[in-house]
JSON list of C-alpha atoms in Angstrom, two decimals:
[
{"chain": "F", "resi": 7, "resn": "MET", "atom": "CA", "xyz": [-0.69, -21.26, 24.23]},
{"chain": "F", "resi": 8, "resn": "THR", "atom": "CA", "xyz": [-3.26, -23.70, 22.84]},
{"chain": "F", "resi": 9, "resn": "CYS", "atom": "CA", "xyz": [-5.51, -23.26, 19.83]},
{"chain": "F", "resi": 10, "resn": "GLN", "atom": "CA", "xyz": [-8.72, -21.35, 20.66]},
{"chain": "F", "resi": 11, "resn": "GLU", "atom": "CA", "xyz": [-10.60, -23.29, 17.96]},
{"chain": "F", "resi": 12, "resn": "CYS", "atom": "CA", "xyz": [-9.83, -26.94, 18.76]},
{"chain": "F", "resi": 13, "resn": "GLY", "atom": "CA", "xyz": [-8.13, -26.63, 22.15]},
{"chain": "F", "resi": 14, "resn": "GLU", "atom": "CA", "xyz": [-5.80, -29.53, 21.29]},
{"chain": "F", "resi": 15, "resn": "ARG", "atom": "CA", "xyz": [-2.78, -28.31, 19.34]},
{"chain": "F", "resi": 16, "resn": "PRO", "atom": "CA", "xyz": [-0.44, -25.41, 20.12]},
{"chain": "F", "resi": 17, "resn": "ALA", "atom": "CA", "xyz": [-1.42, -22.10, 18.55]},
{"chain": "F", "resi": 18, "resn": "THR", "atom": "CA", "xyz": [1.07, -21.11, 15.88]},
{"chain": "F", "resi": 19, "resn": "LEU", "atom": "CA", "xyz": [-0.94, -18.35, 14.20]},
{"chain": "F", "resi": 20, "resn": "HIS", "atom": "CA", "xyz": [-1.88, -15.21, 16.04]},
{"chain": "F", "resi": 21, "resn": "PHE", "atom": "CA", "xyz": [-4.33, -12.72, 14.51]},
{"chain": "F", "resi": 22, "resn": "THR", "atom": "CA", "xyz": [-5.09, -9.29, 15.88]},
{"chain": "F", "resi": 23, "resn": "LYS", "atom": "CA", "xyz": [-8.09, -7.35, 14.62]},
{"chain": "F", "resi": 24, "resn": "ILE", "atom": "CA", "xyz": [-8.78, -3.76, 15.57]},
{"chain": "F", "resi": 25, "resn": "ILE", "atom": "CA", "xyz": [-12.27, -2.63, 14.64]},
{"chain": "F", "resi": 26, "resn": "ASN", "atom": "CA", "xyz": [-13.47, 0.78, 15.83]},
{"chain": "F", "resi": 27, "resn": "GLY", "atom": "CA", "xyz": [-10.69, 0.86, 18.39]},
{"chain": "F", "resi": 28, "resn": "GLU", "atom": "CA", "xyz": [-11.65, -2.55, 19.84]},
{"chain": "F", "resi": 29, "resn": "LYS", "atom": "CA", "xyz": [-8.78, -5.06, 19.83]},
{"chain": "F", "resi": 30, "resn": "THR", "atom": "CA", "xyz": [-9.55, -8.76, 19.37]},
{"chain": "F", "resi": 31, "resn": "GLU", "atom": "CA", "xyz": [-6.86, -11.45, 19.40]},
{"chain": "F", "resi": 32, "resn": "ILE", "atom": "CA", "xyz": [-7.31, -14.94, 17.96]},
{"chain": "F", "resi": 33, "resn": "HIS", "atom": "CA", "xyz": [-4.79, -17.72, 18.49]},
{"chain": "F", "resi": 34, "resn": "ILE", "atom": "CA", "xyz": [-5.20, -20.84, 16.33]},
{"chain": "F", "resi": 35, "resn": "CYS", "atom": "CA", "xyz": [-3.18, -23.80, 15.10]},
{"chain": "F", "resi": 36, "resn": "GLU", "atom": "CA", "xyz": [-2.16, -24.26, 11.48]},
{"chain": "F", "resi": 37, "resn": "LYS", "atom": "CA", "xyz": [-4.65, -27.09, 10.86]},
{"chain": "F", "resi": 38, "resn": "CYS", "atom": "CA", "xyz": [-7.62, -25.02, 12.05]},
{"chain": "F", "resi": 39, "resn": "ALA", "atom": "CA", "xyz": [-6.38, -22.05, 10.01]},
{"chain": "F", "resi": 40, "resn": "LYS", "atom": "CA", "xyz": [-6.38, -24.18, 6.86]},
{"chain": "F", "resi": 41, "resn": "GLU", "atom": "CA", "xyz": [-9.86, -25.50, 7.65]},
{"chain": "F", "resi": 42, "resn": "LYS", "atom": "CA", "xyz": [-11.17, -21.96, 8.17]},
{"chain": "F", "resi": 43, "resn": "GLY", "atom": "CA", "xyz": [-9.47, -20.76, 4.97]},
{"chain": "F", "resi": 44, "resn": "GLU", "atom": "CA", "xyz": [-7.00, -18.46, 6.72]},
{"chain": "F", "resi": 45, "resn": "ALA", "atom": "CA", "xyz": [-4.06, -20.08, 4.91]},
{"chain": "F", "resi": 46, "resn": "GLU", "atom": "CA", "xyz": [-3.72, -21.08, 1.26]},
{"chain": "F", "resi": 47, "resn": "PRO", "atom": "CA", "xyz": [-4.11, -24.84, 0.82]},
{"chain": "F", "resi": 48, "resn": "GLY", "atom": "CA", "xyz": [-0.93, -26.66, -0.16]},
{"chain": "F", "resi": 49, "resn": "THR", "atom": "CA", "xyz": [1.38, -23.90, 1.06]},
{"chain": "F", "resi": 50, "resn": "ASN", "atom": "CA", "xyz": [2.58, -22.51, 4.34]},
{"chain": "F", "resi": 51, "resn": "HIS", "atom": "CA", "xyz": [1.57, -18.98, 3.33]},
{"chain": "F", "resi": 52, "resn": "PHE", "atom": "CA", "xyz": [-1.38, -16.89, 4.38]},
{"chain": "F", "resi": 53, "resn": "SER", "atom": "CA", "xyz": [-3.93, -15.75, 1.88]},
{"chain": "F", "resi": 54, "resn": "ILE", "atom": "CA", "xyz": [-3.15, -12.19, 0.84]},
{"chain": "F", "resi": 55, "resn": "HIS", "atom": "CA", "xyz": [-6.89, -11.74, 0.40]},
{"chain": "F", "resi": 56, "resn": "ASN", "atom": "CA", "xyz": [-7.53, -12.37, 4.09]},
{"chain": "F", "resi": 57, "resn": "LEU", "atom": "CA", "xyz": [-4.64, -10.14, 5.07]},
{"chain": "F", "resi": 58, "resn": "LEU", "atom": "CA", "xyz": [-5.73, -7.16, 2.97]},
{"chain": "F", "resi": 59, "resn": "SER", "atom": "CA", "xyz": [-9.49, -7.73, 2.69]},
{"chain": "F", "resi": 60, "resn": "GLY", "atom": "CA", "xyz": [-10.34, -4.79, 4.92]},
{"chain": "F", "resi": 61, "resn": "LEU", "atom": "CA", "xyz": [-8.20, -2.47, 2.81]},
{"chain": "F", "resi": 62, "resn": "LEU", "atom": "CA", "xyz": [-9.26, -3.80, -0.58]},
{"chain": "F", "resi": 63, "resn": "ASN", "atom": "CA", "xyz": [-13.01, -3.80, -0.03]},
{"chain": "F", "resi": 64, "resn": "PHE", "atom": "CA", "xyz": [-13.40, -0.20, 1.12]},
{"chain": "F", "resi": 65, "resn": "GLU", "atom": "CA", "xyz": [-14.86, 0.71, -2.29]},
{"chain": "F", "resi": 66, "resn": "THR", "atom": "CA", "xyz": [-17.16, -2.29, -2.70]},
{"chain": "F", "resi": 67, "resn": "PRO", "atom": "CA", "xyz": [-20.81, -1.20, -2.80]},
{"chain": "F", "resi": 68, "resn": "ILE", "atom": "CA", "xyz": [-23.35, -3.03, -0.64]},
{"chain": "F", "resi": 69, "resn": "GLY", "atom": "CA", "xyz": [-26.84, -4.07, -1.70]},
{"chain": "F", "resi": 70, "resn": "ASP", "atom": "CA", "xyz": [-28.83, -3.58, -4.91]},
{"chain": "F", "resi": 71, "resn": "SER", "atom": "CA", "xyz": [-28.66, 0.16, -5.29]},
{"chain": "F", "resi": 72, "resn": "PRO", "atom": "CA", "xyz": [-28.29, 2.53, -8.23]},
{"chain": "F", "resi": 73, "resn": "ALA", "atom": "CA", "xyz": [-24.72, 3.12, -7.06]},
{"chain": "F", "resi": 74, "resn": "GLN", "atom": "CA", "xyz": [-23.98, -0.58, -7.48]},
{"chain": "F", "resi": 75, "resn": "SER", "atom": "CA", "xyz": [-25.30, -0.70, -11.04]},
{"chain": "F", "resi": 76, "resn": "PHE", "atom": "CA", "xyz": [-23.26, 2.44, -11.84]},
{"chain": "F", "resi": 77, "resn": "TYR", "atom": "CA", "xyz": [-20.21, 0.81, -10.26]},
{"chain": "F", "resi": 78, "resn": "LYS", "atom": "CA", "xyz": [-20.64, -2.29, -12.44]},
{"chain": "F", "resi": 79, "resn": "GLN", "atom": "CA", "xyz": [-20.94, -0.14, -15.58]},
{"chain": "F", "resi": 80, "resn": "GLN", "atom": "CA", "xyz": [-17.77, 1.79, -14.68]},
{"chain": "F", "resi": 81, "resn": "GLN", "atom": "CA", "xyz": [-15.84, -1.36, -13.72]},
{"chain": "F", "resi": 82, "resn": "THR", "atom": "CA", "xyz": [-12.51, -1.64, -15.51]},
{"chain": "F", "resi": 83, "resn": "ASN", "atom": "CA", "xyz": [-10.86, -4.88, -16.51]},
{"chain": "F", "resi": 84, "resn": "CYS", "atom": "CA", "xyz": [-7.21, -5.58, -17.21]},
{"chain": "F", "resi": 85, "resn": "PRO", "atom": "CA", "xyz": [-6.68, -5.41, -20.99]},
{"chain": "F", "resi": 86, "resn": "LYS", "atom": "CA", "xyz": [-4.26, -8.35, -20.92]},
{"chain": "F", "resi": 87, "resn": "CYS", "atom": "CA", "xyz": [-5.80, -10.96, -18.60]},
{"chain": "F", "resi": 88, "resn": "GLY", "atom": "CA", "xyz": [-9.34, -9.56, -18.19]},
{"chain": "F", "resi": 89, "resn": "ILE", "atom": "CA", "xyz": [-9.44, -9.63, -14.37]},
{"chain": "F", "resi": 90, "resn": "SER", "atom": "CA", "xyz": [-11.56, -6.96, -12.70]},
{"chain": "F", "resi": 91, "resn": "TYR", "atom": "CA", "xyz": [-10.71, -5.10, -9.49]},
{"chain": "F", "resi": 92, "resn": "GLN", "atom": "CA", "xyz": [-13.62, -6.84, -7.80]},
{"chain": "F", "resi": 93, "resn": "GLN", "atom": "CA", "xyz": [-12.17, -10.24, -8.78]},
{"chain": "F", "resi": 94, "resn": "PHE", "atom": "CA", "xyz": [-8.79, -9.14, -7.43]},
{"chain": "F", "resi": 95, "resn": "THR", "atom": "CA", "xyz": [-10.33, -8.30, -4.05]},
{"chain": "F", "resi": 96, "resn": "LYS", "atom": "CA", "xyz": [-11.88, -11.79, -3.91]},
{"chain": "F", "resi": 97, "resn": "ILE", "atom": "CA", "xyz": [-8.81, -13.72, -5.12]},
{"chain": "F", "resi": 98, "resn": "GLY", "atom": "CA", "xyz": [-6.16, -11.56, -3.46]},
{"chain": "F", "resi": 99, "resn": "ARG", "atom": "CA", "xyz": [-3.71, -11.54, -6.37]},
{"chain": "F", "resi": 100, "resn": "PHE", "atom": "CA", "xyz": [-3.47, -10.08, -9.84]},
{"chain": "F", "resi": 101, "resn": "GLY", "atom": "CA", "xyz": [-3.58, -12.10, -13.04]},
{"chain": "F", "resi": 102, "resn": "CYS", "atom": "CA", "xyz": [-0.61, -10.45, -14.76]},
{"chain": "F", "resi": 103, "resn": "SER", "atom": "CA", "xyz": [1.88, -7.58, -14.58]},
{"chain": "F", "resi": 104, "resn": "VAL", "atom": "CA", "xyz": [-0.39, -5.22, -16.55]},
{"chain": "F", "resi": 105, "resn": "CYS", "atom": "CA", "xyz": [-2.93, -5.36, -13.70]},
{"chain": "F", "resi": 106, "resn": "TYR", "atom": "CA", "xyz": [-0.64, -3.17, -11.57]},
{"chain": "F", "resi": 107, "resn": "LYS", "atom": "CA", "xyz": [-0.80, -0.37, -14.15]},
{"chain": "F", "resi": 108, "resn": "THR", "atom": "CA", "xyz": [-4.51, -0.88, -14.83]},
{"chain": "F", "resi": 109, "resn": "PHE", "atom": "CA", "xyz": [-5.52, -0.59, -11.17]},
{"chain": "F", "resi": 110, "resn": "ALA", "atom": "CA", "xyz": [-2.76, 1.82, -10.05]},
{"chain": "F", "resi": 111, "resn": "ASP", "atom": "CA", "xyz": [-5.23, 4.54, -9.05]},
{"chain": "F", "resi": 112, "resn": "LYS", "atom": "CA", "xyz": [-7.00, 2.14, -6.67]},
{"chain": "F", "resi": 113, "resn": "LEU", "atom": "CA", "xyz": [-3.78, 0.63, -5.32]},
{"chain": "F", "resi": 114, "resn": "ASP", "atom": "CA", "xyz": [-2.07, 3.89, -4.39]},
{"chain": "F", "resi": 115, "resn": "PRO", "atom": "CA", "xyz": [-4.31, 4.70, -1.38]},
{"chain": "F", "resi": 116, "resn": "ILE", "atom": "CA", "xyz": [-4.08, 1.07, -0.20]},
{"chain": "F", "resi": 117, "resn": "LEU", "atom": "CA", "xyz": [-0.29, 1.06, -0.42]},
{"chain": "F", "resi": 118, "resn": "LYS", "atom": "CA", "xyz": [-0.11, 4.38, 1.41]},
{"chain": "F", "resi": 119, "resn": "LYS", "atom": "CA", "xyz": [-2.15, 2.88, 4.28]},
{"chain": "F", "resi": 120, "resn": "VAL", "atom": "CA", "xyz": [-0.09, -0.31, 4.40]},
{"chain": "F", "resi": 121, "resn": "HIS", "atom": "CA", "xyz": [3.33, 1.34, 4.10]},
{"chain": "F", "resi": 122, "resn": "GLY", "atom": "CA", "xyz": [2.74, 4.42, 6.23]},
{"chain": "F", "resi": 123, "resn": "GLY", "atom": "CA", "xyz": [2.46, 6.90, 3.37]},
{"chain": "F", "resi": 124, "resn": "ASN", "atom": "CA", "xyz": [5.41, 5.65, 1.31]},
{"chain": "F", "resi": 125, "resn": "THR", "atom": "CA", "xyz": [4.61, 4.37, -2.17]},
{"chain": "F", "resi": 126, "resn": "ALA", "atom": "CA", "xyz": [8.08, 4.59, -3.71]},
{"chain": "F", "resi": 127, "resn": "HIS", "atom": "CA", "xyz": [10.96, 2.29, -2.85]},
{"chain": "F", "resi": 128, "resn": "THR", "atom": "CA", "xyz": [13.95, 4.32, -1.72]},
{"chain": "F", "resi": 129, "resn": "GLY", "atom": "CA", "xyz": [16.34, 1.55, -0.76]},
{"chain": "F", "resi": 130, "resn": "LYS", "atom": "CA", "xyz": [19.43, 1.81, 1.40]},
{"chain": "F", "resi": 131, "resn": "VAL", "atom": "CA", "xyz": [21.98, 4.58, 0.99]},
{"chain": "F", "resi": 132, "resn": "PRO", "atom": "CA", "xyz": [25.70, 3.73, 0.93]},
{"chain": "F", "resi": 133, "resn": "THR", "atom": "CA", "xyz": [27.64, 5.35, 3.76]},
{"chain": "F", "resi": 134, "resn": "ARG", "atom": "CA", "xyz": [30.34, 6.94, 1.59]},
{"chain": "F", "resi": 135, "resn": "ALA", "atom": "CA", "xyz": [27.98, 8.73, -0.80]},
{"chain": "F", "resi": 136, "resn": "GLY", "atom": "CA", "xyz": [25.13, 8.86, 1.69]},
{"chain": "F", "resi": 137, "resn": "ALA", "atom": "CA", "xyz": [25.01, 12.59, 2.32]},
{"chain": "F", "resi": 138, "resn": "ALA", "atom": "CA", "xyz": [24.93, 13.53, -1.37]},
{"chain": "F", "resi": 139, "resn": "ILE", "atom": "CA", "xyz": [22.23, 10.97, -2.16]},
{"chain": "F", "resi": 140, "resn": "GLN", "atom": "CA", "xyz": [20.12, 12.06, 0.79]},
{"chain": "F", "resi": 141, "resn": "ILE", "atom": "CA", "xyz": [20.34, 15.70, -0.29]},
{"chain": "F", "resi": 142, "resn": "GLU", "atom": "CA", "xyz": [19.46, 14.70, -3.86]},
{"chain": "F", "resi": 143, "resn": "ARG", "atom": "CA", "xyz": [16.37, 12.83, -2.62]},
{"chain": "F", "resi": 144, "resn": "LYS", "atom": "CA", "xyz": [15.40, 15.78, -0.45]},
{"chain": "F", "resi": 145, "resn": "VAL", "atom": "CA", "xyz": [15.69, 18.10, -3.45]},
{"chain": "F", "resi": 146, "resn": "GLN", "atom": "CA", "xyz": [13.47, 15.77, -5.50]},
{"chain": "F", "resi": 147, "resn": "ASN", "atom": "CA", "xyz": [10.86, 15.72, -2.74]},
{"chain": "F", "resi": 148, "resn": "LEU", "atom": "CA", "xyz": [11.01, 19.50, -2.40]},
{"chain": "F", "resi": 149, "resn": "ARG", "atom": "CA", "xyz": [10.59, 19.93, -6.17]},
{"chain": "F", "resi": 150, "resn": "SER", "atom": "CA", "xyz": [7.43, 17.82, -6.15]},
{"chain": "F", "resi": 151, "resn": "LYS", "atom": "CA", "xyz": [6.19, 19.78, -3.12]},
{"chain": "F", "resi": 152, "resn": "MET", "atom": "CA", "xyz": [6.93, 23.04, -4.95]},
{"chain": "F", "resi": 153, "resn": "LYS", "atom": "CA", "xyz": [4.87, 21.85, -7.95]},
{"chain": "F", "resi": 154, "resn": "GLU", "atom": "CA", "xyz": [1.98, 21.07, -5.59]},
{"chain": "F", "resi": 155, "resn": "TYR", "atom": "CA", "xyz": [2.23, 24.56, -4.08]},
{"chain": "F", "resi": 156, "resn": "ILE", "atom": "CA", "xyz": [2.16, 26.11, -7.55]},
{"chain": "F", "resi": 157, "resn": "GLU", "atom": "CA", "xyz": [-0.91, 24.04, -8.52]},
{"chain": "F", "resi": 158, "resn": "LEU", "atom": "CA", "xyz": [-2.62, 25.17, -5.31]},
{"chain": "F", "resi": 159, "resn": "GLU", "atom": "CA", "xyz": [-1.53, 28.75, -6.09]},
{"chain": "F", "resi": 160, "resn": "GLU", "atom": "CA", "xyz": [0.40, 29.03, -2.82]},
{"chain": "F", "resi": 161, "resn": "PHE", "atom": "CA", "xyz": [3.20, 31.01, -4.42]},
{"chain": "F", "resi": 162, "resn": "GLU", "atom": "CA", "xyz": [4.80, 32.19, -1.17]},
{"chain": "F", "resi": 163, "resn": "LYS", "atom": "CA", "xyz": [5.34, 28.60, -0.02]},
{"chain": "F", "resi": 164, "resn": "ALA", "atom": "CA", "xyz": [6.55, 27.68, -3.51]},
{"chain": "F", "resi": 165, "resn": "ALA", "atom": "CA", "xyz": [9.12, 30.51, -3.38]},
{"chain": "F", "resi": 166, "resn": "GLU", "atom": "CA", "xyz": [10.32, 29.42, 0.08]},
{"chain": "F", "resi": 167, "resn": "THR", "atom": "CA", "xyz": [10.67, 25.85, -1.19]},
{"chain": "F", "resi": 168, "resn": "ARG", "atom": "CA", "xyz": [12.56, 27.09, -4.28]},
{"chain": "F", "resi": 169, "resn": "ASP", "atom": "CA", "xyz": [15.00, 28.95, -2.02]},
{"chain": "F", "resi": 170, "resn": "ILE", "atom": "CA", "xyz": [15.58, 25.83, 0.08]},
{"chain": "F", "resi": 171, "resn": "ILE", "atom": "CA", "xyz": [16.23, 23.82, -3.10]},
{"chain": "F", "resi": 172, "resn": "ARG", "atom": "CA", "xyz": [18.76, 26.41, -4.30]},
{"chain": "F", "resi": 173, "resn": "SER", "atom": "CA", "xyz": [20.62, 26.40, -0.99]},
{"chain": "F", "resi": 174, "resn": "LEU", "atom": "CA", "xyz": [20.76, 22.58, -0.97]},
{"chain": "F", "resi": 175, "resn": "GLU", "atom": "CA", "xyz": [22.01, 22.52, -4.56]},
{"chain": "F", "resi": 176, "resn": "GLN", "atom": "CA", "xyz": [24.68, 25.12, -3.75]},
{"chain": "F", "resi": 177, "resn": "ARG", "atom": "CA", "xyz": [25.77, 23.08, -0.75]},
{"chain": "F", "resi": 178, "resn": "THR", "atom": "CA", "xyz": [26.20, 19.95, -2.87]},
{"chain": "F", "resi": 179, "resn": "SER", "atom": "CA", "xyz": [28.19, 21.86, -5.51]},
{"chain": "F", "resi": 180, "resn": "TRP", "atom": "CA", "xyz": [30.53, 23.22, -2.78]},
{"chain": "F", "resi": 181, "resn": "GLU", "atom": "CA", "xyz": [31.04, 19.73, -1.40]},
{"chain": "F", "resi": 182, "resn": "GLY", "atom": "CA", "xyz": [31.84, 18.36, -4.86]},
{"chain": "F", "resi": 183, "resn": "GLY", "atom": "CA", "xyz": [28.41, 16.90, -5.55]},
{"chain": "F", "resi": 184, "resn": "GLU", "atom": "CA", "xyz": [28.19, 18.12, -9.19]}
]
């Protein structure tokens, strides 16, 4: 497949955009990608900004409106490096490790979209102790779900969840889990 931009070199980069259900595919060579700014100069890596720009800019206000001036007043900066969330969306990377904590509330929905709802790393489970660890994780998830039910005042669901937790904990104690 040849590059759709220059028509000379083989296409090595393939982009797929889906906007409002319409799929568009672009096939370009590495040289054209660098010229268009799709790859970071001096490296063989893509710009994270271009990869995540649609996800990162969903909060960015458009135009000169009262909402924009309010947004600028409420804008938070990292206390260590001073970068703002708006600067992060333009650059595509944070300035320091404190940025992750500073902008955590804005990153959580983005990470949920990117990783299919998972925002915590669970890792692989060893085969020997796998069952006990999986039950332990399930109990942790059920406990957080039970807290949500209590906050929402859905006490029947909370009680059902509590009973499931108890049965799982009893099962692990019978199998030598604790």
